[in-house]
């Protein structure tokens, strides 16, 4: 598979990490181009009118975003390591896991932006609490959904596990004080298995 595929992204974004893990699992070669979307001279708008990463630039120069569209495209590119079931209920379940995990990340990022981008006197605690409530109920739903199964979708590793692993990794990275391991031992077990995979090891956010 060609190195002419480019991925615009950062080393800290959990959505970019999800795409990089999928690339690694599927053995798709690509060029990672670091893009700081918050820098005044960012060129991200030339590729993604929404100004966000990840953004995939294909061989013919066409752009694909957001991360959920990118991973679906990548999964269809090669039969190696299928990560999304082909159709039906199982496919909807895996995509719902992804929506749940991404939704937890969305809420974490909204809470973090409120805390880091606004002066303390302009911050809304009500807004932060609203987002952290979603994190709470979202992570609980992950734990309930996983139960005693080896993987989120049952017996096979899938995009569901990748998305959940990225959300848990982002919790550790930016919200280390939230003790999700203490509350949900099944998620801790899943996370240990995921964290040992080369695709996860190689995409860990910088310390
Ligand atoms: N739903 C999008 C979310 C992407 C996203 O919000 N990325 C963040 C980086 S973690 C970003 O680029 N933020 C810049 C902004 O919101 O202006 C996806 O899954 O790709």
Tab-separated table of N, CA and C in Angstrom, residues 3-143:
chain	number	residue	atom	x	y	z
A	3	UNK	N	2.798	4.926	0.142
A	3	UNK	CA	3.167	5.970	1.107
A	3	UNK	C	2.609	7.317	0.674
A	4	UNK	N	1.903	7.334	-0.478
A	4	UNK	CA	1.392	8.617	-0.961
A	4	UNK	C	0.159	9.076	-0.214
A	5	UNK	N	-0.328	8.225	0.688
A	5	UNK	CA	-1.436	8.667	1.530
A	5	UNK	C	-0.843	9.497	2.659
A	6	UNK	N	-1.422	10.667	2.900
A	6	UNK	CA	-0.921	11.530	3.965
A	6	UNK	C	-2.001	11.686	5.030
A	7	UNK	N	-1.533	11.698	6.265
A	7	UNK	CA	-2.480	11.935	7.366
A	7	UNK	C	-2.062	13.200	8.081
A	8	UNK	N	-2.935	14.209	8.043
A	8	UNK	CA	-2.667	15.435	8.789
A	8	UNK	C	-3.183	15.213	10.204
A	9	UNK	N	-2.301	15.437	11.176
A	9	UNK	CA	-2.728	15.163	12.546
A	9	UNK	C	-1.731	15.637	13.574
A	10	UNK	N	-2.052	15.335	14.828
A	10	UNK	CA	-1.146	15.681	15.925
A	10	UNK	C	-0.888	14.416	16.734
A	11	UNK	N	0.137	14.480	17.596
A	11	UNK	CA	0.485	13.294	18.400
A	11	UNK	C	-0.379	13.189	19.657
A	12	UNK	N	-1.153	14.233	19.929
A	12	UNK	CA	-1.946	14.231	21.170
A	12	UNK	C	-3.439	13.976	20.925
A	13	UNK	N	-3.899	14.112	19.689
A	13	UNK	CA	-5.336	13.968	19.433
A	13	UNK	C	-5.777	12.510	19.507
A	14	UNK	N	-6.783	12.213	20.329
A	14	UNK	CA	-7.268	10.829	20.417
A	14	UNK	C	-7.960	10.363	19.136
A	15	UNK	N	-8.515	11.305	18.365
A	15	UNK	CA	-9.165	10.907	17.102
A	15	UNK	C	-8.090	10.525	16.079
A	16	UNK	N	-6.995	11.279	16.088
A	16	UNK	CA	-5.872	10.952	15.196
A	16	UNK	C	-5.283	9.611	15.610
A	17	UNK	N	-5.185	9.405	16.911
A	17	UNK	CA	-4.621	8.131	17.390
A	17	UNK	C	-5.459	6.955	16.899
A	18	UNK	N	-6.780	7.118	16.952
A	18	UNK	CA	-7.663	6.034	16.482
A	18	UNK	C	-7.347	5.688	15.021
A	19	UNK	N	-7.190	6.715	14.205
A	19	UNK	CA	-6.889	6.482	12.787
A	19	UNK	C	-5.516	5.822	12.632
A	20	UNK	N	-4.529	6.270	13.401
A	20	UNK	CA	-3.175	5.700	13.290
A	20	UNK	C	-3.160	4.230	13.717
A	21	UNK	N	-3.950	3.904	14.741
A	21	UNK	CA	-4.019	2.500	15.181
A	21	UNK	C	-4.646	1.640	14.085
A	22	UNK	N	-5.708	2.163	13.475
A	22	UNK	CA	-6.348	1.413	12.381
A	22	UNK	C	-5.352	1.227	11.232
A	23	UNK	N	-4.612	2.260	10.891
A	23	UNK	CA	-3.589	2.157	9.826
A	23	UNK	C	-2.586	1.047	10.171
A	24	UNK	N	-2.135	1.044	11.429
A	24	UNK	CA	-1.119	0.070	11.844
A	24	UNK	C	-1.694	-1.350	11.805
A	25	UNK	N	-2.898	-1.522	12.317
A	25	UNK	CA	-3.501	-2.862	12.335
A	25	UNK	C	-3.683	-3.395	10.916
A	26	UNK	N	-4.011	-2.481	10.003
A	26	UNK	CA	-4.289	-2.908	8.630
A	26	UNK	C	-3.059	-2.848	7.740
A	27	UNK	N	-1.913	-2.478	8.354
A	27	UNK	CA	-0.639	-2.445	7.618
A	27	UNK	C	-0.694	-1.522	6.401
A	28	UNK	N	-1.314	-0.381	6.582
A	28	UNK	CA	-1.383	0.601	5.493
A	28	UNK	C	-0.285	1.638	5.720
A	29	UNK	N	0.550	1.820	4.733
A	29	UNK	CA	1.626	2.815	4.826
A	29	UNK	C	1.064	4.211	4.598
A	30	UNK	N	1.621	5.153	5.306
A	30	UNK	CA	1.175	6.540	5.121
A	30	UNK	C	2.239	7.458	5.689
A	31	UNK	N	2.071	8.708	5.359
A	31	UNK	CA	2.973	9.737	5.850
A	31	UNK	C	2.199	10.555	6.877
A	32	UNK	N	2.703	10.611	8.112
A	32	UNK	CA	2.040	11.460	9.113
A	32	UNK	C	2.609	12.868	9.010
A	33	UNK	N	1.745	13.850	8.783
A	33	UNK	CA	2.211	15.246	8.715
A	33	UNK	C	1.624	15.999	9.896
A	34	UNK	N	2.522	16.449	10.775
A	34	UNK	CA	2.039	17.100	11.995
A	34	UNK	C	1.472	18.471	11.658
A	35	UNK	N	0.302	18.730	12.217
A	35	UNK	CA	-0.397	19.993	11.949
A	35	UNK	C	-0.949	20.494	13.281
A	36	UNK	N	-0.499	21.677	13.674
A	36	UNK	CA	-1.028	22.273	14.912
A	36	UNK	C	-2.199	23.172	14.542
A	37	UNK	N	-3.407	22.625	14.733
A	37	UNK	CA	-4.603	23.356	14.279
A	37	UNK	C	-4.856	24.620	15.093
A	38	UNK	N	-4.165	24.754	16.214
A	38	UNK	CA	-4.365	25.946	17.054
A	38	UNK	C	-3.356	27.046	16.711
A	39	UNK	N	-2.346	26.722	15.886
A	39	UNK	CA	-1.325	27.732	15.560
A	39	UNK	C	-1.898	28.745	14.568
A	40	UNK	N	-1.500	30.014	14.680
A	40	UNK	CA	-2.041	31.032	13.767
A	40	UNK	C	-1.713	30.741	12.297
A	41	UNK	N	-0.594	30.057	12.052
A	41	UNK	CA	-0.216	29.805	10.651
A	41	UNK	C	-0.630	28.410	10.171
A	42	UNK	N	-1.586	27.770	10.863
A	42	UNK	CA	-2.011	26.434	10.436
A	42	UNK	C	-2.567	26.475	9.010
A	43	UNK	N	-2.289	25.394	8.267
A	43	UNK	CA	-2.800	25.326	6.892
A	43	UNK	C	-3.923	24.300	6.776
A	44	UNK	N	-4.474	23.915	7.930
A	44	UNK	CA	-5.473	22.845	7.931
A	44	UNK	C	-6.713	23.215	7.097
A	45	UNK	N	-7.052	24.521	7.059
A	45	UNK	CA	-8.271	24.919	6.343
A	45	UNK	C	-8.174	24.673	4.832
A	46	UNK	N	-6.946	24.547	4.338
A	46	UNK	CA	-6.777	24.251	2.912
A	46	UNK	C	-7.258	22.828	2.605
A	47	UNK	N	-7.262	21.979	3.631
A	47	UNK	CA	-7.662	20.580	3.415
A	47	UNK	C	-9.011	20.262	4.041
A	48	UNK	N	-9.239	20.788	5.233
A	48	UNK	CA	-10.497	20.517	5.935
A	48	UNK	C	-11.132	21.853	6.326
A	49	UNK	N	-12.244	22.184	5.680
A	49	UNK	CA	-12.884	23.482	5.950
A	49	UNK	C	-13.334	23.633	7.407
A	50	UNK	N	-13.370	22.507	8.145
A	50	UNK	CA	-13.775	22.579	9.547
A	50	UNK	C	-12.579	22.841	10.456
A	51	UNK	N	-11.371	22.846	9.883
A	51	UNK	CA	-10.181	23.198	10.656
A	51	UNK	C	-9.795	22.153	11.695
A	52	UNK	N	-10.123	20.896	11.429
A	52	UNK	CA	-9.863	19.852	12.439
A	52	UNK	C	-8.985	18.744	11.883
A	53	UNK	N	-8.283	18.079	12.794
A	53	UNK	CA	-7.577	16.843	12.463
A	53	UNK	C	-8.254	15.709	13.238
A	54	UNK	N	-8.195	14.485	12.705
A	54	UNK	CA	-7.442	14.030	11.542
A	54	UNK	C	-8.090	14.396	10.206
A	55	UNK	N	-7.211	14.527	9.189
A	55	UNK	CA	-7.679	14.692	7.819
A	55	UNK	C	-6.763	13.854	6.937
A	56	UNK	N	-7.365	12.969	6.159
A	56	UNK	CA	-6.590	12.071	5.299
A	56	UNK	C	-6.544	12.669	3.900
A	57	UNK	N	-5.338	12.717	3.326
A	57	UNK	CA	-5.210	13.202	1.951
A	57	UNK	C	-4.845	12.001	1.085
A	58	UNK	N	-5.731	11.702	0.163
A	58	UNK	CA	-5.537	10.498	-0.649
A	58	UNK	C	-4.576	10.765	-1.797
A	59	UNK	N	-4.255	9.675	-2.516
A	59	UNK	CA	-3.233	9.781	-3.569
A	59	UNK	C	-3.573	10.835	-4.619
A	60	UNK	N	-4.860	10.997	-4.911
A	60	UNK	CA	-5.239	11.992	-5.929
A	60	UNK	C	-5.454	13.381	-5.332
A	61	UNK	N	-5.101	13.545	-4.055
A	61	UNK	CA	-5.203	14.863	-3.431
A	61	UNK	C	-6.542	15.108	-2.735
A	62	UNK	N	-7.485	14.200	-2.892
A	62	UNK	CA	-8.790	14.355	-2.239
A	62	UNK	C	-8.675	14.202	-0.727
A	63	UNK	N	-9.497	14.957	-0.005
A	63	UNK	CA	-9.434	14.922	1.464
A	63	UNK	C	-10.596	14.121	2.032
A	64	UNK	N	-10.313	13.353	3.091
A	64	UNK	CA	-11.359	12.599	3.801
A	64	UNK	C	-11.302	12.981	5.278
A	65	UNK	N	-12.404	13.369	5.834
A	65	UNK	CA	-12.533	13.629	7.268
A	65	UNK	C	-13.956	13.284	7.634
A	66	UNK	N	-14.457	13.033	8.878
A	66	UNK	CA	-13.700	13.053	10.097
A	66	UNK	C	-13.179	11.648	10.406
A	67	UNK	N	-12.749	11.390	11.650
A	67	UNK	CA	-12.085	10.123	11.933
A	67	UNK	C	-12.973	8.910	11.646
A	68	UNK	N	-14.284	9.059	11.868
A	68	UNK	CA	-15.155	7.888	11.647
A	68	UNK	C	-15.265	7.554	10.165
A	69	UNK	N	-15.268	8.594	9.344
A	69	UNK	CA	-15.318	8.361	7.890
A	69	UNK	C	-13.977	7.789	7.429
A	70	UNK	N	-12.894	8.318	7.993
A	70	UNK	CA	-11.557	7.843	7.598
A	70	UNK	C	-11.400	6.350	7.918
A	71	UNK	N	-11.772	5.955	9.149
A	71	UNK	CA	-11.527	4.546	9.510
A	71	UNK	C	-12.412	3.601	8.689
A	72	UNK	N	-13.597	4.051	8.354
A	72	UNK	CA	-14.458	3.207	7.520
A	72	UNK	C	-13.828	3.043	6.131
A	73	UNK	N	-13.303	4.133	5.608
A	73	UNK	CA	-12.640	4.087	4.294
A	73	UNK	C	-11.437	3.140	4.340
A	74	UNK	N	-10.628	3.279	5.382
A	74	UNK	CA	-9.422	2.453	5.508
A	74	UNK	C	-9.774	0.974	5.641
A	75	UNK	N	-10.830	0.689	6.402
A	75	UNK	CA	-11.184	-0.715	6.610
A	75	UNK	C	-11.589	-1.375	5.297
A	76	UNK	N	-12.168	-0.562	4.394
A	76	UNK	CA	-12.577	-1.109	3.098
A	76	UNK	C	-11.428	-1.191	2.099
A	77	UNK	N	-10.308	-0.548	2.410
A	77	UNK	CA	-9.194	-0.494	1.452
A	77	UNK	C	-8.502	-1.824	1.268
A	78	UNK	N	-8.443	-2.605	2.336
A	78	UNK	CA	-7.747	-3.893	2.281
A	78	UNK	C	-8.450	-4.892	3.198
A	79	UNK	N	-8.455	-6.169	2.785
A	79	UNK	CA	-9.102	-7.178	3.635
A	79	UNK	C	-8.262	-7.552	4.861
A	80	UNK	N	-7.038	-7.043	4.944
A	80	UNK	CA	-6.173	-7.357	6.096
A	80	UNK	C	-6.836	-6.843	7.368
A	81	UNK	N	-6.938	-7.709	8.380
A	81	UNK	CA	-7.434	-7.317	9.699
A	81	UNK	C	-8.734	-6.513	9.632
A	82	UNK	N	-9.803	-7.160	9.217
A	82	UNK	CA	-11.096	-6.465	9.148
A	82	UNK	C	-11.508	-5.987	10.547
A	83	UNK	N	-11.873	-4.720	10.657
A	83	UNK	CA	-12.168	-4.135	11.973
A	83	UNK	C	-13.632	-3.752	12.149
A	84	UNK	N	-14.370	-3.694	11.022
A	84	UNK	CA	-15.800	-3.348	11.096
A	84	UNK	C	-16.576	-4.479	10.410
A	85	UNK	N	-17.551	-5.084	11.120
A	85	UNK	CA	-18.338	-6.157	10.497
A	85	UNK	C	-19.023	-5.635	9.227
A	86	UNK	N	-19.210	-6.511	8.236
A	86	UNK	CA	-19.670	-6.048	6.923
A	86	UNK	C	-21.072	-5.445	6.904
A	87	UNK	N	-21.976	-5.923	7.737
A	87	UNK	CA	-23.346	-5.401	7.626
A	87	UNK	C	-24.156	-5.745	8.866
A	88	UNK	N	-25.368	-5.235	8.843
A	88	UNK	CA	-26.366	-5.654	9.820
A	88	UNK	C	-26.137	-5.148	11.234
A	89	UNK	N	-26.739	-5.882	12.140
A	89	UNK	CA	-26.770	-5.497	13.548
A	89	UNK	C	-25.363	-5.370	14.149
A	90	UNK	N	-24.506	-6.328	13.753
A	90	UNK	CA	-23.160	-6.336	14.324
A	90	UNK	C	-22.388	-5.088	13.915
A	91	UNK	N	-22.579	-4.687	12.662
A	91	UNK	CA	-21.913	-3.474	12.168
A	91	UNK	C	-22.425	-2.251	12.951
A	92	UNK	N	-23.746	-2.192	13.126
A	92	UNK	CA	-24.332	-1.062	13.861
A	92	UNK	C	-23.808	-1.042	15.299
A	93	UNK	N	-23.620	-2.231	15.875
A	93	UNK	CA	-23.133	-2.283	17.263
A	93	UNK	C	-21.709	-1.757	17.374
A	94	UNK	N	-20.865	-2.149	16.438
A	94	UNK	CA	-19.476	-1.674	16.477
A	94	UNK	C	-19.436	-0.151	16.251
A	95	UNK	N	-20.253	0.328	15.328
A	95	UNK	CA	-20.270	1.778	15.082
A	95	UNK	C	-20.839	2.542	16.288
A	96	UNK	N	-21.765	1.901	16.993
A	96	UNK	CA	-22.310	2.556	18.192
A	96	UNK	C	-21.258	2.609	19.306
A	97	UNK	N	-20.463	1.541	19.436
A	97	UNK	CA	-19.337	1.578	20.393
A	97	UNK	C	-18.419	2.745	20.053
A	98	UNK	N	-18.152	2.897	18.763
A	98	UNK	CA	-17.251	3.979	18.342
A	98	UNK	C	-17.877	5.343	18.675
A	99	UNK	N	-19.183	5.474	18.403
A	99	UNK	CA	-19.863	6.737	18.710
A	99	UNK	C	-19.815	7.022	20.210
A	100	UNK	N	-19.975	5.961	21.018
A	100	UNK	CA	-19.933	6.124	22.476
A	100	UNK	C	-18.535	6.579	22.918
A	101	UNK	N	-17.513	5.887	22.436
A	101	UNK	CA	-16.139	6.225	22.848
A	101	UNK	C	-15.755	7.620	22.348
A	102	UNK	N	-16.088	7.927	21.098
A	102	UNK	CA	-15.785	9.264	20.567
A	102	UNK	C	-16.571	10.333	21.327
A	103	UNK	N	-17.786	9.982	21.724
A	103	UNK	CA	-18.615	10.939	22.470
A	103	UNK	C	-18.014	11.259	23.831
A	104	UNK	N	-17.413	10.255	24.456
A	104	UNK	CA	-16.715	10.492	25.732
A	104	UNK	C	-15.534	11.436	25.484
A	105	UNK	N	-14.810	11.197	24.397
A	105	UNK	CA	-13.676	12.079	24.058
A	105	UNK	C	-14.181	13.497	23.762
A	106	UNK	N	-15.275	13.615	23.008
A	106	UNK	CA	-15.834	14.951	22.710
A	106	UNK	C	-16.091	15.704	24.013
A	107	UNK	N	-16.719	15.015	24.978
A	107	UNK	CA	-17.070	15.667	26.250
A	107	UNK	C	-15.803	16.044	27.028
A	108	UNK	N	-14.802	15.158	27.012
A	108	UNK	CA	-13.540	15.471	27.717
A	108	UNK	C	-12.886	16.704	27.100
A	109	UNK	N	-12.898	16.765	25.785
A	109	UNK	CA	-12.242	17.903	25.116
A	109	UNK	C	-13.012	19.196	25.385
A	110	UNK	N	-14.331	19.139	25.356
A	110	UNK	CA	-15.111	20.354	25.647
A	110	UNK	C	-14.834	20.836	27.075
A	111	UNK	N	-14.751	19.897	28.017
A	111	UNK	CA	-14.457	20.287	29.404
A	111	UNK	C	-13.058	20.885	29.490
A	112	UNK	N	-12.110	20.255	28.800
A	112	UNK	CA	-10.726	20.728	28.866
A	112	UNK	C	-10.563	22.100	28.216
A	113	UNK	N	-11.229	22.308	27.094
A	113	UNK	CA	-11.118	23.612	26.421
A	113	UNK	C	-11.668	24.714	27.331
A	114	UNK	N	-12.781	24.416	27.990
A	114	UNK	CA	-13.359	25.406	28.913
A	114	UNK	C	-12.352	25.738	30.025
A	115	UNK	N	-11.650	24.708	30.495
A	115	UNK	CA	-10.714	24.909	31.610
A	115	UNK	C	-9.396	25.542	31.185
A	116	UNK	N	-9.007	25.317	29.934
A	116	UNK	CA	-7.662	25.773	29.541
A	116	UNK	C	-7.670	26.997	28.626
A	117	UNK	N	-8.774	27.235	27.922
A	117	UNK	CA	-8.767	28.315	26.924
A	117	UNK	C	-9.437	29.601	27.425
A	118	UNK	N	-10.094	29.539	28.593
A	118	UNK	CA	-10.786	30.743	29.077
A	118	UNK	C	-10.226	31.144	30.424
A	119	UNK	N	-10.174	32.455	30.690
A	119	UNK	CA	-9.719	32.884	32.015
A	119	UNK	C	-10.673	32.343	33.088
A	120	UNK	N	-10.145	32.027	34.282
A	120	UNK	CA	-10.967	31.368	35.314
A	120	UNK	C	-12.300	32.075	35.558
A	121	UNK	N	-12.325	33.405	35.533
A	121	UNK	CA	-13.585	34.100	35.871
A	121	UNK	C	-14.637	33.951	34.773
A	122	UNK	N	-14.219	33.524	33.574
A	122	UNK	CA	-15.206	33.346	32.484
A	122	UNK	C	-15.616	31.883	32.316
A	123	UNK	N	-15.001	31.006	33.089
A	123	UNK	CA	-15.319	29.587	32.922
A	123	UNK	C	-16.681	29.246	33.538
A	124	UNK	N	-17.406	28.357	32.850
A	124	UNK	CA	-18.688	27.927	33.395
A	124	UNK	C	-18.542	26.545	34.033
A	125	UNK	N	-18.658	26.508	35.351
A	125	UNK	CA	-18.567	25.223	36.054
A	125	UNK	C	-19.736	24.322	35.645
A	126	UNK	N	-20.886	24.970	35.365
A	126	UNK	CA	-22.064	24.201	34.969
A	126	UNK	C	-21.799	23.441	33.661
A	127	UNK	N	-21.122	24.107	32.756
A	127	UNK	CA	-20.792	23.496	31.457
A	127	UNK	C	-19.788	22.350	31.644
A	128	UNK	N	-18.775	22.620	32.472
A	128	UNK	CA	-17.761	21.589	32.730
A	128	UNK	C	-18.429	20.362	33.366
A	129	UNK	N	-19.288	20.615	34.358
A	129	UNK	CA	-19.980	19.508	35.040
A	129	UNK	C	-20.857	18.723	34.065
A	130	UNK	N	-21.507	19.452	33.161
A	130	UNK	CA	-22.373	18.786	32.174
A	130	UNK	C	-21.558	17.815	31.311
A	131	UNK	N	-20.370	18.268	30.910
A	131	UNK	CA	-19.524	17.408	30.072
A	131	UNK	C	-18.995	16.215	30.882
A	132	UNK	N	-18.576	16.497	32.127
A	132	UNK	CA	-18.000	15.410	32.933
A	132	UNK	C	-19.048	14.367	33.324
A	133	UNK	N	-20.304	14.835	33.379
A	133	UNK	CA	-21.411	13.890	33.615
A	133	UNK	C	-21.516	12.910	32.441
A	134	UNK	N	-21.346	13.428	31.222
A	134	UNK	CA	-21.395	12.556	30.033
A	134	UNK	C	-20.235	11.553	30.073
A	135	UNK	N	-19.088	12.016	30.545
A	135	UNK	CA	-17.932	11.116	30.650
A	135	UNK	C	-18.277	9.990	31.621
A	136	UNK	N	-18.849	10.391	32.738
A	136	UNK	CA	-19.235	9.434	33.777
A	136	UNK	C	-20.193	8.370	33.247
A	137	UNK	N	-21.284	8.833	32.635
A	137	UNK	CA	-22.300	7.878	32.154
A	137	UNK	C	-21.767	7.103	30.937
A	138	UNK	N	-20.924	7.764	30.141
A	138	UNK	CA	-20.353	7.094	28.964
A	138	UNK	C	-19.417	5.970	29.361
A	139	UNK	N	-18.538	6.225	30.330
A	139	UNK	CA	-17.584	5.185	30.740
A	139	UNK	C	-18.335	4.046	31.443
A	140	UNK	N	-19.357	4.407	32.225
A	140	UNK	CA	-20.152	3.352	32.872
A	140	UNK	C	-20.815	2.464	31.810
A	141	UNK	N	-21.335	3.095	30.753
A	141	UNK	CA	-21.975	2.316	29.673
A	141	UNK	C	-20.960	1.404	28.985
A	142	UNK	N	-19.725	1.874	28.847
A	142	UNK	CA	-18.686	1.016	28.248
A	142	UNK	C	-18.482	-0.221	29.117
A	143	UNK	N	-18.390	0.005	30.418
A	143	UNK	CA	-18.142	-1.108	31.326
A	143	UNK	C	-19.305	-2.107	31.298
